[in-house]
Coordinates of C-alpha atoms and ligand atoms in Angstrom, one line a residue:
M1 CA 0.0 0.0 0.0
T2 CA 1.3 3.5 -0.8
V3 CA 1.0 6.4 1.5
Q4 CA -1.1 8.3 -1.0
T5 CA -4.0 5.8 -0.5
F6 CA -4.2 6.8 3.2
I7 CA -6.5 9.8 3.2
P8 CA -7.9 10.4 6.7
S9 CA -11.5 11.5 6.0
A10 CA -11.3 14.6 8.2
V11 CA -8.2 16.1 6.6
K12 CA -8.4 15.2 3.0
A13 CA -6.4 17.8 1.1
A14 CA -6.9 19.0 -2.4
S15 CA -5.5 15.9 -4.1
E16 CA -8.1 13.7 -5.7
N17 CA -11.3 13.6 -7.7
T18 CA -14.5 12.2 -6.3
V19 CA -17.8 11.5 -7.7
T20 CA -20.7 12.6 -5.5
Q21 CA -22.4 9.3 -4.8
P22 CA -26.0 8.6 -5.6
T23 CA -28.3 8.3 -2.6
H24 CA -31.4 7.3 -4.5
T25 CA -32.3 4.4 -6.7
T26 CA -32.1 5.2 -10.4
D27 CA -34.9 4.9 -12.9
V28 CA -34.7 5.7 -16.7
S29 CA -37.6 8.1 -16.6
I30 CA -36.0 10.3 -13.9
K31 CA -33.6 13.2 -14.8
K32 CA -30.1 12.5 -13.7
L33 CA -27.3 14.6 -12.4
Y34 CA -23.6 13.7 -12.4
I35 CA -21.2 15.7 -10.2
E36 CA -17.4 15.4 -10.4
T37 CA -15.7 17.0 -7.4
Q38 CA -12.1 18.0 -7.4
G39 CA -10.2 19.3 -4.4
C40 CA -10.9 19.9 -0.8
Q41 CA -13.7 19.0 1.6
M42 CA -15.3 22.4 1.2
N43 CA -15.8 21.4 -2.4
E44 CA -17.2 18.0 -1.4
Y45 CA -19.6 19.8 1.0
D46 CA -20.6 22.1 -1.8
S47 CA -21.2 19.3 -4.2
H48 CA -23.6 17.6 -1.8
R49 CA -25.5 20.9 -1.5
M50 CA -25.7 21.2 -5.3
A51 CA -27.2 17.7 -5.5
D52 CA -29.7 18.6 -2.7
L53 CA -30.6 21.8 -4.4
L54 CA -31.3 20.4 -7.9
G55 CA -33.0 17.4 -6.3
D56 CA -35.5 19.7 -4.5
S57 CA -36.0 22.3 -7.3
H58 CA -36.0 20.1 -10.4
G59 CA -36.2 16.5 -9.1
Y60 CA -32.8 15.5 -10.3
V61 CA -31.3 12.4 -8.8
L62 CA -27.6 11.6 -8.7
T63 CA -26.0 9.1 -11.0
D64 CA -22.4 7.8 -10.9
N65 CA -22.3 7.4 -14.6
P66 CA -21.7 10.5 -16.8
N67 CA -23.0 8.7 -19.9
D68 CA -26.3 8.4 -18.2
A69 CA -26.7 12.0 -17.0
D70 CA -28.9 14.9 -18.2
I71 CA -26.7 17.4 -16.4
L72 CA -22.9 17.2 -15.8
L73 CA -21.4 19.5 -13.1
M74 CA -17.7 19.8 -12.5
N75 CA -16.8 21.3 -9.1
T76 CA -13.3 22.5 -9.7
C77 CA -10.1 23.2 -7.7
S78 CA -7.3 25.7 -8.5
I79 CA -5.0 25.2 -5.5
R80 CA -2.2 23.8 -7.7
E81 CA -1.6 24.0 -11.4
K82 CA -2.2 20.2 -11.8
A83 CA -5.7 20.5 -10.4
Q84 CA -6.5 23.3 -12.8
E85 CA -5.2 21.4 -15.8
K86 CA -7.6 18.5 -15.0
V87 CA -10.6 20.8 -15.7
F88 CA -10.1 21.3 -19.4
S89 CA -9.1 17.7 -20.0
G90 CA -12.2 16.5 -18.1
L91 CA -14.3 19.0 -20.1
G92 CA -12.9 17.6 -23.3
R93 CA -14.3 14.2 -22.5
W94 CA -17.7 15.7 -21.7
R95 CA -17.7 17.5 -25.0
K96 CA -17.9 14.2 -26.7
L97 CA -21.0 13.3 -24.6
K98 CA -22.6 16.5 -25.6
E99 CA -22.0 15.8 -29.3
Q100 CA -23.9 12.6 -28.8
N101 CA -26.7 14.3 -26.8
P102 CA -27.2 18.0 -27.6
D103 CA -29.7 18.3 -24.7
L104 CA -27.0 17.6 -22.2
V105 CA -26.3 20.5 -19.8
I106 CA -22.8 21.1 -18.7
G107 CA -21.9 23.4 -15.7
V108 CA -18.6 24.3 -14.2
G109 CA -18.4 25.6 -10.6
G110 CA -15.7 25.9 -7.9
C111 CA -12.5 27.8 -7.7
V112 CA -11.4 27.4 -11.4
A113 CA -14.7 28.8 -12.4
S114 CA -14.2 31.7 -9.9
Q115 CA -10.8 32.4 -11.3
E116 CA -11.5 32.0 -15.0
G117 CA -15.1 33.3 -15.3
D118 CA -16.2 33.5 -18.9
N119 CA -12.8 32.4 -20.1
I120 CA -14.1 28.9 -19.4
Q121 CA -16.7 29.3 -22.2
K122 CA -14.1 30.8 -24.5
R123 CA -12.0 27.7 -24.2
A124 CA -14.9 25.3 -23.9
P125 CA -18.0 26.9 -25.7
Y126 CA -20.1 23.8 -25.0
V127 CA -20.2 24.7 -21.3
D128 CA -23.7 26.1 -20.5
M129 CA -23.3 27.5 -17.0
V130 CA -20.4 28.9 -14.9
F131 CA -20.9 29.5 -11.2
G132 CA -18.6 30.2 -8.3
P133 CA -18.3 28.7 -4.8
Q134 CA -20.5 31.5 -3.4
T135 CA -23.2 31.3 -6.0
L136 CA -23.9 27.6 -6.3
H137 CA -27.3 28.2 -4.5
R138 CA -28.4 30.1 -7.7
L139 CA -28.0 26.9 -9.8
P140 CA -31.8 26.2 -10.0
Q141 CA -32.4 29.7 -11.5
M142 CA -29.4 29.3 -13.8
L143 CA -30.8 26.1 -15.0
D144 CA -34.2 27.6 -15.7
Q145 CA -32.5 30.5 -17.6
H146 CA -30.6 28.0 -19.6
Q147 CA -33.7 26.0 -20.5
A148 CA -35.6 29.2 -21.4
Q149 CA -33.0 30.1 -24.0
V150 CA -32.2 26.7 -25.5
E151 CA -34.2 27.4 -28.6
K152 CA -33.0 30.9 -29.1
P153 CA -30.4 31.8 -31.8
K154 CA -26.9 32.0 -30.5
K155 CA -26.5 35.7 -30.6
E156 CA -29.7 36.3 -28.5
K157 CA -28.5 34.0 -25.7
I158 CA -27.1 35.6 -22.6
K159 CA -24.0 34.0 -21.1
L160 CA -24.8 32.2 -17.8
V161 CA -21.8 33.2 -15.7
D162 CA -22.1 34.1 -12.0
I163 CA -19.0 34.1 -10.0
S164 CA -19.8 36.9 -7.6
F165 CA -19.4 36.9 -3.8
P166 CA -22.8 37.7 -2.5
D167 CA -21.7 37.6 1.2
I168 CA -23.0 34.5 3.0
E169 CA -26.4 34.5 1.2
K170 CA -25.7 31.0 -0.1
F171 CA -26.5 29.4 3.2
D172 CA -30.0 31.0 3.3
F173 CA -30.9 29.3 0.1
L174 CA -29.6 25.8 0.7
P175 CA -32.0 23.1 1.6
E176 CA -31.4 21.2 4.9
P177 CA -28.6 18.7 4.4
R178 CA -29.7 15.1 3.8
V179 CA -28.2 12.7 6.2
E180 CA -26.5 9.4 5.5
G181 CA -24.7 7.6 8.3
F182 CA -23.4 9.0 11.5
K183 CA -20.9 11.6 10.3
A184 CA -21.7 15.0 8.8
F185 CA -19.8 18.1 7.6
V186 CA -21.0 21.5 8.5
S187 CA -19.6 24.5 6.8
I188 CA -19.3 27.4 9.3
M189 CA -17.3 30.0 7.4
E190 CA -16.4 30.7 3.9
G191 CA -13.2 32.1 2.3
C192 CA -10.0 33.2 3.9
S193 CA -8.4 36.6 4.7
K194 CA -5.0 35.4 5.6
Y195 CA -3.5 35.9 2.1
C196 CA -0.5 33.5 2.4
S197 CA 1.7 34.6 -0.4
F198 CA 1.3 31.3 -2.4
C199 CA -2.4 30.7 -2.0
V200 CA -5.3 31.4 -4.4
V201 CA -8.1 30.8 -1.9
P202 CA -8.7 34.4 -0.8
Y203 CA -9.1 35.3 -4.5
T204 CA -11.3 32.3 -5.6
R205 CA -13.5 32.0 -2.5
G206 CA -13.3 35.6 -1.3
E207 CA -12.5 37.0 2.2
E208 CA -13.7 35.3 5.4
V209 CA -17.3 35.4 6.2
S210 CA -18.8 33.4 9.1
R211 CA -22.3 32.0 9.3
P212 CA -24.4 33.3 12.1
L213 CA -24.2 31.3 15.3
D214 CA -27.8 30.3 15.5
D215 CA -27.9 29.0 11.9
V216 CA -24.9 26.7 12.6
L217 CA -26.3 25.5 15.9
A218 CA -29.7 24.8 14.4
E219 CA -28.2 22.9 11.5
I220 CA -26.1 20.7 13.9
A221 CA -29.1 20.1 16.2
G222 CA -31.1 19.0 13.2
L223 CA -28.3 16.6 12.1
A224 CA -28.1 15.2 15.6
E225 CA -31.8 14.5 15.7
K226 CA -31.4 12.6 12.4
G227 CA -28.8 10.3 14.1
V228 CA -25.5 12.1 13.3
R229 CA -23.0 11.5 16.1
E230 CA -19.8 13.1 14.6
I231 CA -19.6 16.6 13.3
S232 CA -16.7 18.0 11.2
L233 CA -16.8 21.8 11.2
L234 CA -15.5 23.1 7.9
G235 CA -13.9 26.3 6.8
Q236 CA -10.7 27.4 5.0
N237 CA -9.6 29.2 8.2
V238 CA -12.1 27.4 10.5
N239 CA -10.6 28.6 13.8
G240 CA -11.0 32.2 12.6
Y241 CA -14.8 31.7 13.0
R242 CA -16.4 34.9 14.2
G243 CA -20.2 34.3 13.9
E244 CA -22.8 36.8 14.9
T245 CA -25.0 35.8 17.8
F246 CA -28.8 36.6 18.0
E247 CA -27.9 39.6 20.2
G248 CA -25.5 40.9 17.7
E249 CA -22.4 39.9 19.6
I250 CA -19.5 37.8 18.2
C251 CA -19.0 34.2 19.0
T252 CA -15.5 32.8 18.6
F253 CA -14.5 29.4 17.5
P254 CA -13.8 28.0 21.0
E255 CA -17.1 29.4 22.2
L256 CA -18.8 27.7 19.2
L257 CA -17.2 24.4 20.1
R258 CA -18.5 24.6 23.7
L259 CA -22.0 25.2 22.4
V260 CA -21.9 22.4 19.9
A261 CA -20.7 20.0 22.6
E262 CA -23.9 20.7 24.5
I263 CA -26.1 19.6 21.7
P264 CA -27.6 16.2 22.7
G265 CA -26.3 13.4 20.5
I266 CA -23.0 15.0 19.4
G267 CA -20.4 12.5 20.6
R268 CA -17.4 13.6 18.5
L269 CA -16.1 16.9 17.1
R270 CA -13.5 17.5 14.4
Y271 CA -12.7 20.5 12.3
T272 CA -10.6 21.4 9.3
T273 CA -8.6 23.5 8.4
S274 CA -7.1 25.6 11.1
H275 CA -4.4 28.2 11.1
P276 CA -1.6 28.3 13.8
L277 CA -2.0 32.0 14.4
E278 CA -5.6 31.5 15.6
F279 CA -4.9 28.4 17.6
S280 CA -5.6 30.2 20.8
D281 CA -5.2 29.2 24.5
D282 CA -9.0 29.2 24.7
L283 CA -9.1 26.6 21.9
I284 CA -6.5 24.5 23.8
Q285 CA -8.7 24.7 26.8
C286 CA -11.5 23.1 24.8
Y287 CA -9.3 20.0 24.4
R288 CA -9.1 19.9 28.2
D289 CA -12.8 20.5 28.9
L290 CA -14.7 18.8 26.1
P291 CA -14.5 15.0 25.8
Q292 CA -16.1 15.2 22.3
M293 CA -12.9 16.9 20.8
V294 CA -10.9 14.2 19.0
S295 CA -7.3 13.6 19.8
H296 CA -6.4 14.5 16.3
L297 CA -5.5 17.9 14.9
H298 CA -4.7 19.0 11.4
L299 CA -2.7 22.2 11.8
P300 CA -0.9 23.2 8.6
V301 CA 2.5 24.8 9.1
Q302 CA 3.8 24.6 5.5
S303 CA 7.6 24.8 6.3
G304 CA 10.0 24.2 9.2
S305 CA 12.1 27.2 8.2
N306 CA 11.5 30.7 9.6
D307 CA 12.9 32.3 6.5
V308 CA 10.5 30.4 4.3
L309 CA 7.5 31.0 6.7
Q310 CA 8.3 34.7 6.4
A311 CA 8.4 34.6 2.6
M312 CA 5.1 32.7 2.7
K313 CA 3.5 35.4 4.9
R314 CA 2.4 33.0 7.4
N315 CA 3.0 35.6 10.1
H316 CA 4.4 33.3 12.8
T317 CA 7.7 31.6 13.6
I318 CA 8.4 27.9 14.1
D319 CA 8.8 28.6 17.9
V320 CA 5.2 29.9 18.0
Y321 CA 4.0 26.6 16.5
I322 CA 6.1 24.5 18.7
D323 CA 4.9 26.3 21.9
K324 CA 1.3 25.9 20.9
I325 CA 1.7 22.1 20.3
A326 CA 3.6 21.7 23.6
K327 CA 0.7 23.4 25.4
L328 CA -1.8 21.2 23.6
R329 CA 0.1 18.0 24.4
K330 CA 0.1 19.0 28.0
V331 CA -3.7 18.8 28.1
R332 CA -3.9 15.9 25.6
P333 CA -0.8 13.8 25.7
D334 CA -2.2 11.3 23.2
M335 CA -2.7 14.0 20.5
H336 CA -2.2 13.0 16.9
L337 CA -0.9 15.9 14.8
S338 CA -0.9 16.3 11.1
S339 CA 0.1 19.1 8.8
D340 CA 0.6 20.3 5.2
F341 CA 4.0 21.1 3.8
I342 CA 4.9 23.0 0.7
I343 CA 8.3 21.9 -0.7
G344 CA 10.4 24.0 -3.1
F345 CA 8.9 27.4 -2.2
P346 CA 10.8 30.1 -4.1
G347 CA 14.1 30.7 -2.3
E348 CA 14.0 27.4 -0.3
T349 CA 17.7 26.4 0.1
D350 CA 19.1 23.0 1.1
Q351 CA 19.5 24.3 4.6
H352 CA 15.9 25.5 4.8
F353 CA 14.7 22.1 3.5
A354 CA 16.9 20.3 6.1
E355 CA 15.2 22.4 8.8
T356 CA 11.8 21.3 7.5
L357 CA 12.9 17.6 7.6
Q358 CA 14.2 18.0 11.1
F359 CA 11.1 19.8 12.2
I360 CA 8.8 17.0 11.0
K361 CA 10.9 14.5 13.0
D362 CA 11.0 16.7 16.1
L363 CA 7.2 17.3 16.2
D364 CA 6.4 13.7 15.9
F365 CA 3.7 14.2 13.3
D366 CA 1.2 11.6 12.3
H367 CA 0.3 11.5 8.6
S368 CA 0.8 14.8 6.8
Y369 CA 0.4 16.1 3.2
S370 CA 3.2 17.5 1.2
F371 CA 3.2 19.2 -2.2
V372 CA 5.7 20.8 -4.5
Y373 CA 5.1 24.5 -4.7
S374 CA 2.9 25.4 -7.6
K375 CA 3.0 29.0 -8.9
R376 CA -0.5 30.4 -9.0
P377 CA -1.2 33.4 -11.2
G378 CA -2.2 36.5 -9.3
T379 CA -0.6 35.5 -6.0
P380 CA 2.3 37.5 -4.5
A381 CA 4.7 34.5 -4.5
S382 CA 4.3 34.2 -8.3
D383 CA 6.6 37.2 -8.7
L384 CA 9.4 35.8 -6.5
P385 CA 12.6 34.6 -8.2
D386 CA 12.8 30.9 -8.2
S387 CA 16.1 29.3 -9.2
T388 CA 15.7 25.8 -7.7
P389 CA 15.6 23.2 -10.5
E390 CA 12.4 21.2 -10.7
Q391 CA 14.3 18.0 -10.2
V392 CA 15.8 19.2 -6.9
K393 CA 12.2 20.0 -5.7
K394 CA 11.0 16.6 -6.7
D395 CA 13.9 14.9 -4.8
R396 CA 13.1 17.0 -1.8
L397 CA 9.5 16.0 -2.0
A398 CA 10.4 12.3 -2.2
Q399 CA 12.6 12.7 0.9
V400 CA 9.9 14.4 2.9
Q401 CA 7.2 11.9 1.9
Q402 CA 9.5 9.1 3.0
V403 CA 9.8 10.7 6.5
I404 CA 6.0 11.3 6.6
K405 CA 5.2 7.8 5.6
Q406 CA 7.5 6.3 8.2
S407 CA 6.0 8.5 10.9
S408 CA 2.4 7.4 10.1
I409 CA 3.5 3.8 10.0
D410 CA 5.0 4.3 13.5
K411 CA 1.9 5.9 14.7
T412 CA -0.3 3.0 13.5
D413 CA 2.1 0.5 15.0
A414 CA 2.0 2.4 18.4
M415 CA -1.7 1.7 18.6
L416 CA -1.1 -1.9 19.5
G417 CA -2.3 -2.6 23.0
K418 CA -3.8 0.9 23.3
I419 CA -7.5 1.6 24.0
E420 CA -9.2 3.7 21.3
R421 CA -12.6 5.4 21.3
V422 CA -14.4 4.3 18.2
L423 CA -17.5 5.4 16.4
I424 CA -19.2 2.2 15.2
E425 CA -20.2 3.0 11.6
K426 CA -21.3 -0.2 10.0
V427 CA -21.4 -4.0 9.8
S428 CA -18.5 -5.4 7.8
D429 CA -19.4 -6.2 4.2
K430 CA -17.4 -9.4 4.5
D431 CA -18.7 -10.7 7.9
P432 CA -22.0 -10.0 9.6
N433 CA -20.4 -10.5 13.1
V434 CA -17.7 -7.9 12.5
L435 CA -18.3 -4.1 13.0
V436 CA -16.3 -1.3 11.5
G437 CA -15.6 2.0 13.0
T438 CA -13.1 4.9 13.1
A439 CA -10.7 5.9 15.9
D440 CA -10.0 9.5 16.8
N441 CA -6.9 9.4 14.6
T442 CA -9.1 8.3 11.6
R443 CA -7.8 4.7 11.4
L444 CA -10.4 2.1 10.7
V445 CA -11.0 -0.3 13.6
T446 CA -12.8 -3.7 13.2
F447 CA -13.9 -5.9 16.0
I448 CA -16.5 -8.6 16.8
G449 CA -19.9 -7.1 17.8
D450 CA -23.6 -6.9 17.3
A451 CA -25.3 -5.0 14.4
T452 CA -27.5 -3.2 16.9
W453 CA -24.5 -1.3 18.2
V454 CA -24.0 0.6 15.0
G455 CA -24.1 4.4 15.6
R456 CA -22.7 4.1 19.2
F457 CA -19.2 4.7 20.6
A458 CA -17.1 2.0 22.1
E459 CA -13.8 1.6 23.8
I460 CA -11.8 -0.9 21.8
E461 CA -8.5 -2.5 22.8
I462 CA -6.2 -2.8 19.7
T463 CA -5.0 -6.3 19.3
E464 CA -3.6 -6.4 15.8
I465 CA -2.2 -3.9 13.2
K466 CA -3.4 -4.9 9.7
T467 CA -2.3 -2.1 7.4
L468 CA -1.4 1.6 7.7
N469 CA -5.1 2.5 8.0
L470 CA -6.7 -0.7 9.4
V471 CA -6.4 -2.2 12.9
Y472 CA -8.3 -5.0 14.7
G473 CA -9.4 -4.9 18.3
E474 CA -11.7 -6.2 21.0
L475 CA -14.6 -4.5 22.7
L476 CA -13.9 -3.3 26.3
N477 CA -16.9 -1.0 26.8
L478 CA -19.9 0.0 24.8
E479 CA -21.1 3.5 25.6
P480 CA -24.8 4.2 25.9
D481 CA -26.3 6.0 22.9
V482 CA -25.5 9.7 23.4
A483 CA -28.9 10.9 22.1
Ligands
LIG501 N1 -7.2 26.4 4.6 C1 -7.0 25.5 3.4 C2 -5.6 25.4 3.2 C3 -5.3 25.7 1.8 S1 -5.3 24.5 0.7 C4 -7.7 24.2 3.6 O1 -8.8 24.2 4.2 O2 -7.2 23.1 3.3 C5 -4.5 23.0 1.3 C6 -3.0 23.0 1.2 O3 -2.6 23.1 -0.1 C7 -2.3 24.1 1.9 O4 -2.2 23.9 3.3 C8 -0.9 24.1 1.3 O5 -0.1 23.2 1.9 C9 -1.3 23.6 -0.1 N2 -1.1 24.7 -1.1 C10 -1.8 25.8 -1.2 N3 -1.4 26.6 -2.2 C11 -0.4 25.9 -2.8 C12 0.5 26.2 -3.9 N4 0.5 27.3 -4.5 N5 1.4 25.2 -4.2 C13 1.5 24.1 -3.5 N6 0.7 23.8 -2.5 C14 -0.2 24.7 -2.1
LIG502 FE1 -4.7 29.7 1.8 FE2 -3.3 30.6 3.9 FE3 -5.9 30.9 3.8 S1 -3.1 28.6 2.9 S2 -6.7 29.2 2.7 S3 -4.5 31.9 2.5 S4 -4.6 30.4 5.6

């Protein structure tokens, strides 16, 4: 097994495509929607909302086969150049489907749409609709507009492009999320105002806007009532949350966590992605006070060199990060820590890189993500001189990935004999007597148990390490249902 196949669900980075999975049975007479999702969990969340929206407004159901669909939507990512390139090659394939079926509707959303706007239709004129991450709630109207002008001659058609940032309006128009299983994502803020010098997010998703507190709490209470037991709070800079309360005051991220932990039924809390600068003492206290907080934190640092951090405009030093983690480990000694690293940032020397390698070893990270720096048009770092040959960057990446892989193997091995709190998610497909769940550190845990326990938490003693992401165990204690 390669390390790339290990993608902890709560920290999946912008690295792979997914197809939003159908939740309904399919039928030839029903209109079908296919969504390809590229990039981060914010995009996955958005894709599910698109499916909910078009399901409610026009009766579309999801299909996992693009050949079978009446609408194809691509929810795109522009975090690195490679991700962006995928868009036009993917659209090229869809063009052939449209040639066979001229009624097929093609829409492009997400961060590439936001960045490129009507350039998308210049390069791919068969695209019917372009919408951004903050305007996806207008999809039903866009679709109506499209249908209304299908018969019109080309020159009378208006271009359906809407990549504006209408504040947080989006959430007011989204239907209640549909629930499958015991885990759910809840987006609590949009955009990012940190402007790291390499990153496109502030330009593609806009500046930070937090959802009002009551909306977030109501959504989570609704999910808990429908059986959800684990919530992952989502935002590009999630711990920068500053949501307005009903009284017009501001609720911070740690305050939000405390309120969510009081909602009956919520047995586990995760969040992604946080920034070290806003990893406050108050947030660390939540790890001391709230048993629902998982012992797993994804806190991207990007580099182990102060010079590089400064050039990246991360606005903190390595020591600041180290101090925060030391404080956190004081209240949670079993904390699993993961991070993102950018390798080959302009000006990164052998010495800087050596500092990053040493830093990864010193901080004893669990699984982390690492990427070769990708120059993004319009970002400040794209103007920096960069004399490091590509091959040197690739070699550095290989070295860093080796260290990261070894540390996650070590972390899995260290689970042997330990007791893990596990959310029991399902009965094994292979054996009806075996249950499958996830530990705090996102490893899958299987053990012998009863199907009626699904949806509850259990203390499991780990008895065998199977793979990097799968361990076996034995039940020690079954918690009462938290609802
Ligand atoms: N807050 C975001 C983080 C940005 S994107 C989140 O929710 O995930 C995820 C990661 O992509 C970043 O942490 C960074 O390591 C990487 N990344 C961002 N821009 C990049 C670039 N220009 N080149 C290479 N990697 C990049
Ligand atoms: Fe990007 Fe930095 Fe924000 S990585 S998402 S600008 S915290």
